[in-house]
Coordinates of C-alpha atoms in Angstrom, one line a residue:
M1351 CA 0.0 0.0 0.0
L1352 CA 1.2 3.5 -0.8
N1353 CA 1.6 6.2 1.8
Y1354 CA -1.4 8.5 1.1
H1355 CA 0.9 11.6 1.4
L1356 CA 2.4 10.5 -1.9
L1357 CA -1.1 11.0 -3.5
A1358 CA -1.6 14.3 -1.6
E1359 CA 1.5 15.7 -3.3
C1360 CA -0.2 15.4 -6.7
N1361 CA -2.2 18.5 -7.9
F1362 CA -4.9 16.3 -9.3
F1363 CA -5.8 14.9 -5.9
K1364 CA -5.2 18.1 -3.8
D1365 CA -8.9 18.7 -3.0
L1366 CA -9.7 15.1 -2.0
S1367 CA -10.4 14.5 1.7
S1368 CA -7.9 12.7 3.8
E1369 CA -10.3 9.8 4.0
S1370 CA -10.6 9.5 0.2
L1371 CA -6.8 9.8 -0.2
K1372 CA -6.2 7.0 2.3
A1373 CA -8.8 4.8 0.5
L1374 CA -7.1 5.3 -2.8
A1375 CA -3.7 4.7 -1.3
A1376 CA -4.9 1.4 0.0
I1377 CA -5.7 0.0 -3.4
S1378 CA -2.8 1.5 -5.4
S1379 CA 0.7 0.4 -6.4
L1380 CA 3.7 1.8 -8.2
K1381 CA 4.8 0.8 -11.7
D1382 CA 8.0 1.7 -13.6
L1383 CA 7.9 2.0 -17.4
K1384 CA 11.0 2.2 -19.6
K1385 CA 11.2 4.8 -22.4
R1386 CA 9.2 3.7 -25.5
A1387 CA 7.5 0.9 -23.6
T1388 CA 3.7 0.5 -24.1
L1389 CA 1.5 0.7 -21.0
F1390 CA -1.7 -0.3 -22.9
R1391 CA -3.0 -0.5 -26.4
E1392 CA -6.1 0.9 -28.0
G1393 CA -8.9 -1.7 -27.8
E1394 CA -7.4 -3.6 -24.8
T1395 CA -9.7 -4.3 -21.8
G1396 CA -9.3 -1.5 -19.3
R1397 CA -8.1 -3.0 -16.1
A1398 CA -6.7 0.1 -14.3
I1399 CA -6.5 3.9 -14.3
Y1400 CA -3.2 5.6 -13.8
L1401 CA -1.6 8.6 -12.2
L1402 CA 1.8 9.7 -13.7
R1403 CA 4.2 10.5 -11.0
R1404 CA 7.3 11.3 -13.2
G1405 CA 8.2 11.0 -16.8
A1406 CA 5.9 11.6 -19.9
I1407 CA 3.2 9.4 -21.4
Q1408 CA 1.9 9.9 -25.0
L1409 CA -1.7 9.0 -25.7
H1410 CA -2.5 8.3 -29.4
K1411 CA -5.1 6.8 -31.6
T1412 CA -4.6 4.8 -34.8
T1413 CA -6.2 6.1 -38.0
P1414 CA -7.9 3.8 -40.6
D1415 CA -4.8 4.1 -42.8
G1416 CA -2.5 3.0 -40.0
G1417 CA -1.2 6.4 -39.0
E1418 CA -1.1 7.9 -35.5
V1419 CA -2.9 10.9 -34.1
V1420 CA -1.5 12.2 -30.8
I1421 CA -4.3 13.0 -28.3
K1422 CA -2.3 14.2 -25.4
V1423 CA 1.1 14.1 -23.7
V1424 CA 0.3 13.3 -20.1
Q1425 CA 2.2 15.3 -17.5
P1426 CA 3.3 14.3 -14.0
S1427 CA 0.4 14.6 -11.5
E1428 CA -2.2 13.8 -14.1
V1429 CA -4.6 11.0 -14.0
F1430 CA -5.5 9.2 -17.3
A1431 CA -7.5 6.2 -18.6
E1432 CA -10.3 7.0 -16.2
V1433 CA -12.7 6.6 -19.2
V1434 CA -12.7 2.8 -18.4
L1435 CA -14.5 3.5 -15.1
F1436 CA -17.7 4.9 -16.6
E1437 CA -17.9 5.1 -20.4
R1438 CA -16.4 2.0 -21.9
A1439 CA -14.7 -1.3 -21.0
N1440 CA -11.7 -0.9 -23.4
Y1441 CA -9.0 1.7 -23.7
P1442 CA -9.8 4.2 -26.5
V1443 CA -6.1 5.1 -27.1
T1444 CA -2.6 3.6 -26.8
A1445 CA -0.3 4.8 -24.0
T1446 CA 3.4 4.9 -24.7
A1447 CA 6.2 6.2 -22.4
L1448 CA 8.2 9.1 -24.1
A1449 CA 10.7 8.9 -21.2
A1450 CA 11.4 6.6 -18.3
S1451 CA 8.3 7.0 -16.2
E1452 CA 6.8 6.0 -12.8
L1453 CA 3.1 5.5 -12.4
I1454 CA 0.6 4.9 -9.6
V1455 CA -1.8 2.2 -10.6
F1456 CA -5.5 2.0 -9.4
P1457 CA -7.2 -1.3 -10.4
R1458 CA -10.5 -0.6 -12.1
E1459 CA -12.6 -3.0 -9.9
D1460 CA -11.2 -1.6 -6.7
V1461 CA -12.0 1.9 -7.7
H1462 CA -15.6 0.8 -8.6
N1463 CA -15.9 -0.6 -5.1
L1464 CA -14.8 2.7 -3.6
L1465 CA -17.3 4.6 -5.8
A1466 CA -20.1 2.7 -4.0
T1467 CA -19.2 4.9 -0.9
P1468 CA -21.1 8.2 -1.2
G1469 CA -18.3 10.3 0.4
F1470 CA -15.6 9.0 -1.9
R1471 CA -17.9 9.1 -5.0
N1472 CA -18.7 12.8 -4.5
D1473 CA -15.0 13.7 -4.0
F1474 CA -14.0 11.7 -7.1
I1475 CA -16.6 12.9 -9.4
A1476 CA -15.9 16.6 -8.5
M1477 CA -12.2 15.9 -9.3
L1478 CA -13.1 14.5 -12.7
M1479 CA -15.3 17.5 -13.5
R1480 CA -12.3 19.7 -12.9
K1481 CA -10.3 17.7 -15.3
Q1482 CA -13.1 17.9 -18.0
R1483 CA -13.0 21.7 -17.7
Y1484 CA -9.3 21.7 -18.2
L1485 CA -9.6 19.5 -21.3
A1486 CA -12.2 21.8 -22.7
D1487 CA -9.9 24.8 -22.2
R1488 CA -7.1 22.8 -23.8
L1489 CA -9.2 22.0 -26.9
V1490 CA -9.9 25.7 -27.4
Q1491 CA -6.2 26.5 -27.2
Q1492 CA -5.4 23.8 -29.7
T1493 CA -8.0 24.8 -32.3
A1494 CA -7.8 28.6 -31.9
Q1495 CA -4.0 29.1 -32.2
D1496 CA -1.4 28.7 -34.9
V1497 CA 1.6 26.4 -34.6
E1498 CA 3.7 28.9 -32.8
G1499 CA 0.9 29.6 -30.3
R1500 CA 0.4 25.9 -29.7
L1501 CA 4.1 25.3 -29.1
L1502 CA 4.4 28.2 -26.6
W1503 CA 1.3 27.0 -24.8
F1504 CA 2.6 23.4 -24.8
F1505 CA 5.8 24.6 -23.1
K1506 CA 3.9 26.7 -20.6
E1507 CA 1.6 23.7 -19.8
Q1508 CA 4.5 21.3 -19.4
F1509 CA 7.0 23.6 -17.6
G1510 CA 5.2 26.5 -16.1
D1511 CA 7.3 29.6 -15.8
R1512 CA 10.7 28.0 -15.6
K1513 CA 13.2 29.6 -17.9
L1514 CA 15.7 26.7 -18.1
V1515 CA 14.3 23.2 -18.3
E1516 CA 15.6 19.7 -19.2
I1517 CA 13.3 18.1 -21.8
A1518 CA 13.0 14.3 -21.6
I1519 CA 10.9 13.9 -24.8
S1520 CA 12.1 14.3 -28.4
K1521 CA 11.4 17.1 -30.9
K1522 CA 9.5 14.6 -33.0
D1523 CA 7.2 13.8 -30.0
V1524 CA 6.7 17.5 -29.3
A1525 CA 5.8 18.0 -33.0
A1526 CA 3.2 15.3 -32.8
A1527 CA 1.8 16.7 -29.5
I1528 CA 1.1 20.1 -31.1
G1529 CA -0.2 18.7 -34.4
T1530 CA 2.6 19.6 -36.8
T1531 CA 5.5 17.9 -38.6
P1532 CA 9.1 17.7 -37.3
E1533 CA 10.3 19.8 -40.3
T1534 CA 7.8 22.6 -39.5
L1535 CA 8.8 22.5 -35.8
S1536 CA 12.5 22.7 -36.7
R1537 CA 11.8 25.8 -38.8
L1538 CA 9.7 27.4 -36.1
L1539 CA 12.4 26.7 -33.4
H1540 CA 14.9 28.5 -35.7
R1541 CA 12.7 31.5 -36.0
L1542 CA 12.0 31.6 -32.3
K1543 CA 15.7 31.5 -31.6
A1544 CA 16.4 34.3 -34.0
R1545 CA 13.7 36.4 -32.3
K1546 CA 15.3 35.6 -28.9
I1547 CA 12.1 34.0 -27.6
L1548 CA 13.5 30.5 -26.8
S1549 CA 16.3 28.1 -27.9
W1550 CA 16.5 24.4 -27.7
S1551 CA 19.9 22.8 -27.6
G1552 CA 20.3 19.1 -26.9
K1553 CA 18.0 18.4 -24.0
T1554 CA 18.0 21.9 -22.7
L1555 CA 15.3 24.4 -23.4
T1556 CA 16.0 28.1 -22.6
R1557 CA 13.0 30.4 -22.6
H1558 CA 14.2 34.0 -23.0
R1559 CA 10.7 35.4 -22.9
L1560 CA 7.8 34.1 -20.9
G1561 CA 4.2 34.8 -21.5

């Protein structure tokens, strides 16, 4: 069983009561995932939901022609795959580690048992509603902005207001996450460096201007 303080450190669970956190900790376990390892595949039976503690997880769907569409890059402290609790029995996307990652695993059946308790159910549903509002805001950002705007928003979402950060994921993965090609991203990064907005060298991103 995990120490419930480990869950309390995560922003996603910050508003849960102490009792709900302890109940979640009692059913959870830790899982390590190597870079490029697959956590689950689209269409597989959903047996658990997950909280990313460290690393980066890409969620993508397969198109009819065999291509991939990136839905989201999961950040630390985010819960994902919760759709299998309510809407469907199978995972709707494939989850792949973009960097070595550590996850907290919550078995689906155990979470269902907790949801039978009114206090926990109210806490948990309120938490999911907050996530839905966040996803709605993210969709607006993705559809209303050009590639440069999406990139700058992605960095702000991932790294907050830090000026110097180490990036664990590749430029190819970032391009997929913002819905563009690696070639377009490369040209954009060159322009942003020339304008002294940001520079990306190796695994180090330097943001000269924040906003």
